Every structure is written in structure tokens, then in C-alpha cells.
XYZ file of C-alpha atoms in Angstrom:
561
model
C 71.509 153.020 122.995
C 69.116 150.679 121.198
C 68.689 147.021 122.039
C 66.453 144.231 120.688
C 63.942 144.750 123.509
C 62.609 148.284 122.864
C 59.451 147.589 124.823
C 61.351 147.147 128.094
C 60.658 149.547 130.943
C 62.621 150.266 134.092
C 62.800 147.084 136.175
C 60.896 146.539 139.373
C 62.873 146.390 142.643
C 65.048 143.294 142.898
C 63.544 140.373 144.807
C 65.078 139.888 148.255
C 66.668 136.569 147.270
C 67.625 137.618 143.744
C 70.812 138.658 141.964
C 70.682 141.373 139.295
C 73.132 141.618 136.394
C 73.397 144.681 134.153
C 76.030 145.127 131.457
C 76.891 148.810 131.036
C 79.144 147.948 128.093
C 80.575 145.014 126.157
C 77.339 143.526 124.786
C 76.759 144.217 121.105
C 80.285 145.651 120.743
C 83.923 144.617 121.062
C 85.188 146.715 123.971
C 83.841 148.866 126.811
C 83.369 145.741 128.931
C 81.607 146.374 132.241
C 79.139 144.292 134.256
C 77.363 145.316 137.457
C 76.170 142.576 139.824
C 73.699 143.478 142.574
C 72.523 141.567 145.635
C 71.064 142.706 148.965
C 71.573 146.377 148.117
C 75.285 145.958 147.330
C 77.067 146.217 143.955
C 80.070 144.412 142.496
C 81.619 145.646 139.240
C 83.464 143.260 136.920
C 85.762 145.142 134.524
C 85.495 148.773 133.452
C 86.918 149.261 129.975
C 86.864 151.630 127.006
C 85.754 151.326 123.410
C 87.945 152.874 120.736
C 86.241 155.238 118.253
C 85.544 154.403 114.619
C 85.312 156.602 111.524
C 81.788 157.739 112.432
C 83.059 159.198 115.732
C 85.050 162.214 114.442
C 87.116 163.929 117.129
C 86.343 161.306 119.804
C 89.310 159.931 121.789
C 87.578 157.207 123.823
C 84.099 155.869 124.503
C 83.216 155.013 128.111
C 80.483 152.909 129.708
C 77.479 154.895 130.902
C 77.820 155.265 134.691
C 74.375 156.892 135.108
C 72.849 153.740 136.614
C 75.418 153.608 139.443
C 76.187 157.331 139.935
C 73.716 157.619 142.824
C 74.893 154.340 144.361
C 78.653 154.730 144.498
C 78.682 153.950 148.234
C 77.075 150.569 147.478
C 79.995 149.460 145.283
C 82.047 146.897 147.202
C 84.833 146.581 144.619
C 85.838 146.699 140.973
C 87.131 143.253 139.965
C 89.439 143.387 136.915
C 89.825 140.150 134.969
C 92.957 141.266 133.081
C 94.916 144.311 131.964
C 93.666 145.110 128.458
C 92.357 148.620 127.790
C 88.884 147.380 126.892
C 88.653 146.016 130.455
C 90.544 148.592 132.555
C 90.638 151.813 130.499
C 87.554 153.447 132.065
C 88.584 152.828 135.697
C 90.119 156.327 136.106
C 86.852 157.961 135.007
C 84.829 155.905 137.504
C 87.280 156.604 140.325
C 86.981 160.331 139.641
C 83.396 159.940 140.902
C 84.547 158.106 144.045
C 88.254 157.599 144.589
C 88.191 154.979 147.340
C 86.381 152.157 145.502
C 88.662 149.105 146.017
C 90.218 147.595 142.894
C 90.773 143.830 142.871
C 92.989 142.055 140.360
C 96.114 140.041 139.678
C 99.599 141.468 140.138
C 100.206 142.493 136.502
C 96.673 143.861 136.074
C 97.006 146.027 139.181
C 100.440 147.281 138.097
C 99.042 148.360 134.722
C 96.017 150.133 136.212
C 98.132 151.810 138.911
C 100.412 153.241 136.210
C 97.365 154.511 134.325
C 95.818 156.028 137.470
C 99.094 157.773 138.282
C 98.666 159.794 135.081
C 95.245 160.854 136.393
C 96.782 161.658 139.812
C 94.727 158.996 141.580
C 96.177 156.637 144.180
C 93.841 153.630 144.315
C 92.945 151.186 147.067
C 93.981 147.812 145.648
C 93.720 144.164 146.634
C 96.023 141.730 144.852
C 94.676 138.255 144.164
C 95.770 135.196 142.232
C 94.208 131.958 141.068
C 92.854 129.756 143.842
C 92.196 132.648 146.222
C 88.805 133.533 147.702
C 87.911 137.008 148.924
C 84.781 138.275 150.650
C 83.749 141.564 149.049
C 80.664 142.602 150.990
C 77.948 140.027 150.306
C 79.950 138.713 147.335
C 82.228 135.725 147.962
C 84.632 135.754 144.995
C 86.909 132.915 143.931
C 89.513 133.514 141.234
C 90.410 131.009 138.518
C 93.420 131.045 136.173
C 92.541 131.519 132.493
C 94.809 131.793 129.481
C 94.607 134.937 127.319
C 96.873 137.117 125.165
C 98.104 138.931 128.288
C 99.537 137.182 131.361
C 97.768 136.889 134.701
C 94.188 136.812 133.390
C 91.507 135.537 135.776
C 87.947 134.283 135.678
C 85.841 135.072 138.736
C 83.260 132.864 140.455
C 80.824 134.964 142.482
C 78.903 133.253 145.284
C 75.914 135.065 146.785
C 72.988 133.848 148.912
C 70.843 134.441 145.828
C 72.874 132.399 143.346
C 76.278 131.809 141.783
C 77.852 133.412 138.714
C 80.954 132.316 136.793
C 82.368 135.140 134.648
C 85.164 133.972 132.341
C 86.577 137.383 131.407
C 88.467 137.060 128.111
C 89.957 133.582 127.780
C 91.056 130.749 125.534
C 92.281 127.199 126.142
C 95.813 127.248 124.719
C 97.283 123.861 125.661
C 100.854 125.037 124.986
C 100.915 128.523 126.542
C 104.173 130.459 126.453
C 104.013 131.080 130.208
C 102.859 127.501 131.007
C 99.737 128.923 132.688
C 96.745 126.908 131.504
C 93.069 127.742 131.765
C 92.138 125.817 134.904
C 89.493 123.432 133.590
C 89.751 121.380 136.794
C 88.529 124.427 138.711
C 85.777 124.975 136.109
C 84.669 121.345 136.629
C 84.759 121.700 140.415
C 82.663 124.866 140.267
C 80.287 123.107 137.892
C 79.864 120.343 140.474
C 79.114 122.978 143.111
C 76.560 124.555 140.768
C 76.860 127.496 138.381
C 73.534 129.334 138.196
C 74.715 131.794 135.519
C 77.664 131.319 133.169
C 78.829 134.603 131.595
C 81.107 133.541 128.721
C 83.442 135.327 126.306
C 81.784 135.403 122.859
C 84.448 137.105 120.707
C 85.421 133.959 118.760
C 82.149 132.034 119.060
C 81.677 132.149 115.265
C 85.081 130.550 114.635
C 84.925 126.733 114.389
C 87.412 124.429 116.080
C 90.152 125.547 118.427
C 92.254 128.691 118.620
C 95.809 128.175 117.355
C 98.424 127.904 120.142
C 100.727 130.918 120.570
C 103.770 128.713 119.942
C 102.598 127.933 116.399
C 103.371 131.448 115.169
C 107.071 131.245 116.137
C 108.094 129.819 112.696
C 106.419 132.755 110.908
C 108.199 135.262 113.154
C 111.516 133.431 112.631
C 110.990 133.573 108.848
C 110.486 137.348 109.024
C 113.791 137.660 110.889
C 115.576 135.410 108.371
C 114.275 137.203 105.279
C 114.397 140.847 106.414
C 117.032 142.870 104.562
C 117.072 145.942 106.788
C 115.113 147.001 109.863
C 112.181 145.035 111.301
C 109.314 147.088 112.784
C 106.863 145.017 114.837
C 103.457 146.579 115.566
C 101.331 145.073 118.317
C 99.220 146.020 121.311
C 101.164 147.766 124.049
C 99.957 145.099 126.501
C 100.750 142.005 124.412
C 103.538 140.668 126.605
C 103.608 137.219 124.944
C 104.118 138.658 121.468
C 106.848 141.013 122.633
C 108.548 138.055 124.351
C 108.562 136.106 121.079
C 110.074 139.083 119.242
C 112.773 139.521 121.902
C 113.670 135.833 121.655
C 113.826 135.954 117.847
C 115.942 139.125 117.973
C 118.428 137.514 120.347
C 118.826 134.518 118.031
C 119.275 136.816 115.016
C 121.780 139.067 116.785
C 119.561 142.133 116.514
C 119.026 144.989 118.983
C 115.481 145.896 120.032
C 114.065 149.343 120.832
C 110.569 150.077 122.159
C 108.732 152.998 120.510
C 105.702 154.699 122.076
C 104.969 155.793 125.623
C 102.436 153.072 126.434
C 104.669 150.341 124.978
C 107.712 151.464 126.996
C 105.627 151.806 130.183
C 103.784 148.496 129.957
C 106.780 146.403 128.968
C 108.830 148.035 131.710
C 106.185 146.971 134.220
C 106.004 143.437 132.768
C 109.798 143.064 132.916
C 109.993 144.430 136.460
C 107.372 141.936 137.672
C 108.984 138.998 135.890
C 106.344 138.452 133.194
C 108.710 139.579 130.402
C 112.208 138.145 130.234
C 114.548 140.507 128.392
C 117.742 138.814 127.151
C 120.941 140.558 128.249
C 122.158 143.256 125.898
C 119.205 143.038 123.485
C 117.192 146.092 124.564
C 118.512 149.564 123.632
C 117.192 153.102 123.787
C 115.533 154.213 120.547
C 117.810 157.283 120.502
C 120.859 154.995 120.107
C 119.577 153.086 117.079
C 121.741 155.142 114.723
C 124.762 153.424 116.289
C 123.740 150.089 114.755
C 123.435 148.947 111.117
C 119.880 148.641 109.784
C 120.097 144.844 109.489
C 120.783 144.596 113.236
C 117.779 146.602 114.419
C 114.218 145.754 115.557
C 111.620 148.288 116.674
C 108.503 147.315 118.630
C 105.766 149.935 118.405
C 102.050 150.571 118.737
C 99.622 151.170 115.874
C 98.507 147.705 114.788
C 94.867 148.917 114.683
C 95.544 151.929 112.460
C 95.284 154.475 115.289
C 96.087 157.836 113.648
C 98.468 159.097 116.368
C 100.267 155.782 116.976
C 103.849 155.287 115.849
C 103.119 153.040 112.857
C 100.527 155.412 111.367
C 102.947 158.296 111.682
C 105.693 156.258 110.001
C 103.353 155.495 107.091
C 102.579 159.219 106.797
C 106.263 160.209 107.039
C 105.502 162.053 110.268
C 107.869 160.131 112.568
C 111.572 160.274 113.346
C 111.834 156.661 112.097
C 111.969 157.044 108.308
C 110.845 153.718 106.784
C 111.446 152.727 103.189
C 112.669 150.116 100.720
C 114.125 147.026 102.407
C 112.383 147.585 105.741
C 109.928 144.957 107.002
C 106.835 145.756 109.061
C 105.325 142.862 111.006
C 101.737 143.566 112.107
C 101.349 141.061 114.920
C 97.727 141.677 115.928
C 94.292 140.672 114.750
C 91.861 143.235 113.386
C 89.362 144.588 115.885
C 85.988 144.832 114.062
C 85.517 148.359 112.764
C 89.254 149.047 112.327
C 89.711 147.265 109.008
C 89.749 150.341 106.759
C 92.195 152.225 108.989
C 94.559 149.234 109.100
C 94.487 148.693 105.335
C 95.212 152.393 104.816
C 98.364 151.962 106.896
C 99.373 148.796 105.000
C 98.880 150.528 101.645
C 100.786 153.596 102.831
C 103.732 151.510 103.988
C 103.833 149.422 100.812
C 103.767 152.604 98.725
C 107.020 153.528 100.491
C 108.544 150.201 99.470
C 108.131 148.480 102.822
C 107.514 144.713 102.991
C 104.408 144.329 105.173
C 103.758 140.976 106.853
C 100.306 140.681 108.411
C 97.682 138.111 109.363
C 96.340 138.108 105.801
C 99.594 136.813 104.258
C 101.341 134.945 107.107
C 100.556 133.217 110.398
C 101.873 136.050 112.570
C 99.003 136.339 115.049
C 96.683 134.076 116.976
C 93.579 135.151 118.816
C 93.336 135.487 122.571
C 89.767 134.185 122.638
C 88.191 130.726 122.786
C 86.795 129.409 119.518
C 83.599 127.373 119.246
C 85.240 124.021 120.079
C 86.696 125.400 123.314
C 83.408 127.006 124.316
C 81.631 123.667 123.800
C 84.155 122.019 126.108
C 83.499 124.657 128.756
C 79.719 124.290 128.584
C 80.021 120.517 128.925
C 82.418 120.816 131.865
C 80.558 123.550 133.769
C 76.991 122.369 133.027
C 75.497 125.780 133.882
C 71.807 126.253 134.668
C 71.652 129.538 132.741
C 73.985 131.168 130.191
C 74.527 134.840 129.333
C 76.965 135.395 126.443
C 79.142 138.510 126.943
C 81.941 140.380 125.137
C 81.122 140.662 121.466
C 78.971 142.039 118.699
C 75.438 140.756 118.304
C 76.547 138.036 115.824
C 79.087 136.764 118.361
C 76.525 136.680 121.174
C 74.035 134.767 119.020
C 76.673 132.229 117.937
C 77.694 131.697 121.566
C 74.065 131.252 122.597
C 73.600 128.554 119.951
C 76.637 126.675 121.269
C 75.115 126.669 124.743
C 71.833 125.310 123.377
C 73.687 122.559 121.484
C 75.220 121.339 124.741
C 71.827 120.970 126.384
C 71.152 124.330 128.036
C 67.413 124.989 127.508
C 66.937 127.799 125.000
C 64.714 129.713 127.418
C 67.586 129.708 129.923
C 70.052 131.334 127.498
C 69.824 135.097 127.953
C 70.675 137.349 125.016
C 70.983 140.916 126.224
C 72.591 144.161 125.167
C 73.968 147.076 127.162
C 71.470 148.371 129.707
C 69.230 145.292 129.663
C 68.506 144.075 133.207
C 68.783 140.351 133.960
C 67.534 138.966 137.280
C 68.608 135.596 138.636
C 65.887 134.419 141.027
C 65.464 130.859 142.359
C 67.983 129.545 139.839
C 66.285 131.065 136.783
C 67.706 134.021 134.802
C 65.345 136.230 132.822
C 65.213 139.726 131.358
C 63.103 142.028 133.569
C 63.664 145.510 132.153
C 66.216 148.009 130.927
C 67.960 151.130 132.195
C 69.260 154.115 130.178
C 72.664 153.176 128.796
C 74.282 155.218 126.043
C 77.748 156.085 124.819
C 79.807 158.500 126.895
C 82.375 160.268 124.714
C 85.798 161.529 125.778
C 86.941 164.427 123.608
C 90.163 165.934 124.916
C 89.416 167.236 128.405
C 85.662 166.908 127.839
C 83.952 163.794 129.246
C 80.292 163.147 128.453
C 79.643 166.781 127.529
C 78.443 166.145 124.004
C 76.018 163.743 122.431
C 75.005 162.135 119.171
C 73.640 165.472 117.871
C 77.099 167.033 118.081
C 78.659 163.999 116.420
C 76.089 164.353 113.626
C 77.146 167.998 113.177
C 80.783 166.909 112.949
C 79.959 164.247 110.384
C 78.041 166.807 108.295
C 80.967 169.238 108.466
C 83.335 166.430 107.439
C 81.215 164.914 104.682
C 78.994 167.701 103.332
C 80.797 170.987 103.919
C 79.805 174.312 105.439
C 78.015 177.463 104.170
C 77.571 180.724 106.042
C 75.174 183.425 104.781
C 75.247 186.945 106.256
C 72.660 189.623 105.506
C 72.242 193.123 106.978
C 68.579 194.235 107.202
C 67.576 197.867 107.558
C 65.347 197.712 110.634
C 63.428 200.826 109.542
C 62.504 199.712 106.019
C 62.897 195.918 106.343
C 64.971 195.911 103.168
C 68.424 194.368 102.613
C 71.121 196.925 103.369
C 74.082 194.640 102.637
C 74.620 191.074 101.423
C 73.825 188.285 101.079
C 77.504 187.489 101.745
C 78.101 183.742 101.182
C 81.160 181.838 102.404
C 81.521 178.113 101.639
C 84.054 175.478 102.738
C 84.398 171.899 101.582
C 83.003 172.440 98.070
C 84.802 171.578 94.843
C 82.698 174.124 92.943
C 83.972 177.664 92.447
C 82.477 180.289 94.792
C 80.964 181.999 91.748
C 78.297 179.299 91.583
C 76.725 180.746 94.730
C 75.875 183.949 92.831
C 72.988 181.914 91.375
C 71.295 181.580 94.765
C 71.615 185.209 95.895
C 68.466 186.353 94.021
C 66.525 183.455 95.602
C 67.625 184.539 99.098
C 66.764 188.176 98.366
C 63.329 187.189 97.024
C 62.595 184.918 100.037
C 63.580 187.686 102.470
C 61.516 190.300 100.607
C 58.438 188.044 100.755
C 58.966 187.386 104.474
C 59.449 191.028 105.426
C 56.520 191.962 103.189
C 54.393 189.578 105.265
C 55.432 191.367 108.443
C 58.239 189.054 109.604
C 60.805 191.107 111.519
C 62.291 188.613 113.976
C 65.940 187.894 113.120
C 65.680 184.185 114.003
C 62.682 183.694 111.702
C 64.432 185.524 108.876
C 67.483 183.296 109.363
C 65.281 180.211 108.929
C 63.884 181.725 105.714
C 67.475 182.094 104.439
C 68.367 178.547 105.549
C 65.431 177.050 103.618
C 66.179 179.091 100.504
C 69.855 178.158 100.229
C 69.326 174.616 101.523
C 66.769 173.802 98.840
C 68.996 175.277 96.136
C 72.161 173.433 97.262
C 70.257 170.150 97.557
C 68.839 170.449 94.044
C 71.808 172.025 92.248
C 74.859 170.459 93.927
C 73.269 167.393 95.530
C 74.727 168.185 98.958
C 73.292 168.762 102.431
C 75.894 170.998 104.081
C 75.741 172.665 107.464
C 74.189 176.104 106.882
C 74.780 178.998 109.303
C 72.498 181.956 108.410
C 73.119 185.288 110.186
C 70.745 188.288 110.038
C 72.043 191.602 111.417
C 69.464 194.315 112.113
C 70.935 197.782 111.414
């Protein structure tokens, strides 16, 4: 994968008193978060998440961090520390544990419950260590202290890593909601205390660094949700992340007040909310929750469904409802509440869903027309507060696209961090912290690893390019039988095309060109089938490019008879 330092080579061995930090995902992208910290020959991993595919990843299910850098050093890994339970921070853990199943996983109670449920599907029983804010744990040479932070999922933690070579404060995803629904504030007193002790490297969440001011408190969206419940004529369908416990709690509370029954739709939603309720993070009012199969027993104006699909995922419940491919048949009078922000790259897919639902007569309420979602990430004002409280010696923005990282870096500079001590890196770039100074020292190979069904990392960008060509440009096969004795065409050319609006008859124009090109080649003594196939490819490719203005995938086949 490219980064803004193309001249970088493999780094030299780490200095004896140094700490090395390498992001294997999460820098220059929203998702796939994973950082590797190294000291004294030991490794500590912070988060191990997935990135969800976009339109230019046809057929891809998930994108993983590149484990190549650590594959030969699995025995050096002391633990995987998980900051919270979102997929972009825990989703790749099963794929790493398949390489070595006994790597300890460290996290809060809800985070561990979510990853254990995920690992159960992969038939992996993990070694886990439960922690909570205020605790310190020695993980090899890494002395880790955990700090409460507020996010859009309960039980999120920042981690302060003490090593003989320096200290690192990694925020994970966080914001500074002063009126959190679970009354669990980001612990700024702990941030200040750690700042007094000395933070050599501050790794800070960049996702909202471009947004001025402060992130809206979760409680401020309650009036918008209440309005949806007041105005809805028939069913209410709420789409949100399957891990957004706070949002589901608000919907349950509104449903109880409105006298509506709630059903969860989607395997991940049912599983995650079941775990959250069992552990006490989700409080389900008595008699409100019902099985989706029993919804027909209640009138439409007494029903709420909570489902996945707020990011336009094609197989999620909401997408299937919009395409009339779901047992829930939505239509006029129904209200869909999309209670999530747009992850960059998903905009087109989400708007397709909104348009599809509105075409069916559904009233769609989303962030664009109502205050029905607030971010889980600190905006610029909150980040400034943190920099001033922590007073870090060096800063490394994490978690975000390049524009987010740059904006976060500028905030650090504004608060007095010297510009040369603000490290802007992308995935694979190696940062060494030596004698209190962080600097880029090299880069390691770090690409995308694609999950495609049961296949993991078995195809590359070349295969994706082929898929994009098939999707966008179409496909032509040309079959010719050559008489091996005379070198003349015995049968064909037989042309089959897919993905073209033009009638197949148009390809009769290119047959003489193929015949002429083959005759010239065989006349010049070319007999090798592969070379003759390339002659055919060039002949039809040039014609299609000039005549139809397309660059399809061309499969030429020469049969010697």
C-alpha cells in the first residue's frame, strides 16, 4: 500500500532503549485499526479490526490488516489489547488467532463478551483477561494502565503503556460527552495525572478532527427520536450498528413510552444486544421486547423493528427491505429511522437505500433531515482540551483518512507541540521512540488482505482489477480452430460477448480482421498457440476500443486440430 514516504526502506534494528510503533491498519482509512508496539524483543498489539469493502472491491467481504510483519514473531506477542467492541477494532482478531490461538486477549467485560461470541463462530476458545478503568496489568515488558473513555459503545478504554524505553497513551476511539447515557465520562483526571507523569507519545483518535467545536451529547437526540415516535403512522424501523447499545437503549425507552413492541432483526443485532442485556449494559423494559415472528399479532402502529443496514450493506436487513427481498414488507405509512452517521465511502450505497425506500412510500428520517445521530468521536475542541491536559512530548494521530490525520496534527501544533515532534504516518510506516523523541525510521510491506468467502489473502489487486473490468467493461471470448498441418483456420472465429448493449451481429465486422491477423502470423511461421492467441487479442481489442469505445476482458482460445 502506498504512503507519503515512498523512499523509505526497511528499518534498522530497534535501539536497545527504544520503542517501535507500526500501524498495520487504521492510518489513511476509517477502519482496520491495528497498532503494534515493540520493546526489548516483545510485541504488544492494540486493536485488530476490519475494513468494510467499497464499490471498487467487488466480491470482497472484509479487508484485514496485513499480518506479514508479525507472522514470524507470533511467540513475541504478549497480548492483544482491545480498546472497545466495534468491528473496526475487533473484527480481525479471529484471523490473527488462527495463526496462533493462545495469544491472550485483554479488554473490558463487554468487549470480551463480544469478541468471545465472534470467536465461537470460528470455533476458537480464547485466553482472555478482563480489565476495567483504573487497573494496571503487566503484559511482558509492557506495563498497561486502563482509562475510561466515552464512545458510542459502552466500556471503551484508553490504554497507557509504560516501558523502560518510553510511555505511550493510546486513546482508542473516544469523545468527551459530558452527559453520557451511562454516566461514564472520559476520565480527564486520569489523562491529567498521566500527563504529569509524562506522555512520550500521544496516539489520538482523528476521525472528527476536521469538525470544529464539540461533539453533540447523546442525550440531545432524544427529542428527534421522540418526534419520530409521535409522528409515525404505522411501523417504525430503526437501522443502526449492531453494537450501538446506547442508540438501542434510546429506542427501547421511546418504544416503552409510546406503548410499542420492539423486535430485533438480524443475527448480529440479536446476538450483540442479548450480550449487552445479559451483562447489564442494556436495560430492556418489561414486556417491550418480542420475537420478530410474533409481530403479526400486533397492529402496525404498535410495532418497532431494530435492524442492521445503516451503511447500505447489500445483505443487511434494511437493504433487503428496500429491494423487497425481506419478510418485512415495508410501504406507505412506515417510517425508517437511520440512526447512524455515514462512514466515508458508503455514501452512495446509503443514498441508494434511502431512494429505494422512499420509492416504496416510506418516510425516511436520517442525519441529513433530523438530529437522529451524534458521532462517537471527539471533535476539534475536545482534542484541543486533551492536548492541553496531557501535554505530550510527541503526537501521532491515528484512526482516520489522511485529511483527518493532518487536521489532528495541526491541532497538536496549535497547542504547542513542536511540528517536528508530530508524526504523520500511514500503514506500514515505522516510528521509533528513542530518548523521548519520535521519528519515522523506515517502512515495512503492508497491503490489503482480502476475505472473499472462505478465501483469506489468496487474491490480490490484479484479481480485483479483473473483476472491475468484468463488471464495468464486459467480456469477449474468441475461439478459433487451426489446422496444424496447413496452419489455416479450420473453424471460427466463434465470438461470444457478455455485458454489451450492441447486438452480437456487430462482431461480424471484426471476424475478417481476426482471420487476416492470423493468416499473416501463420504465414510468418508462428505456430505456437499462445502467440496466436495474443495476435487474436490485439486484433479484437483494437477494434473494440476504436468501434465501441470499450476495454473488455478478452479471452482468446486457439485449438490446434
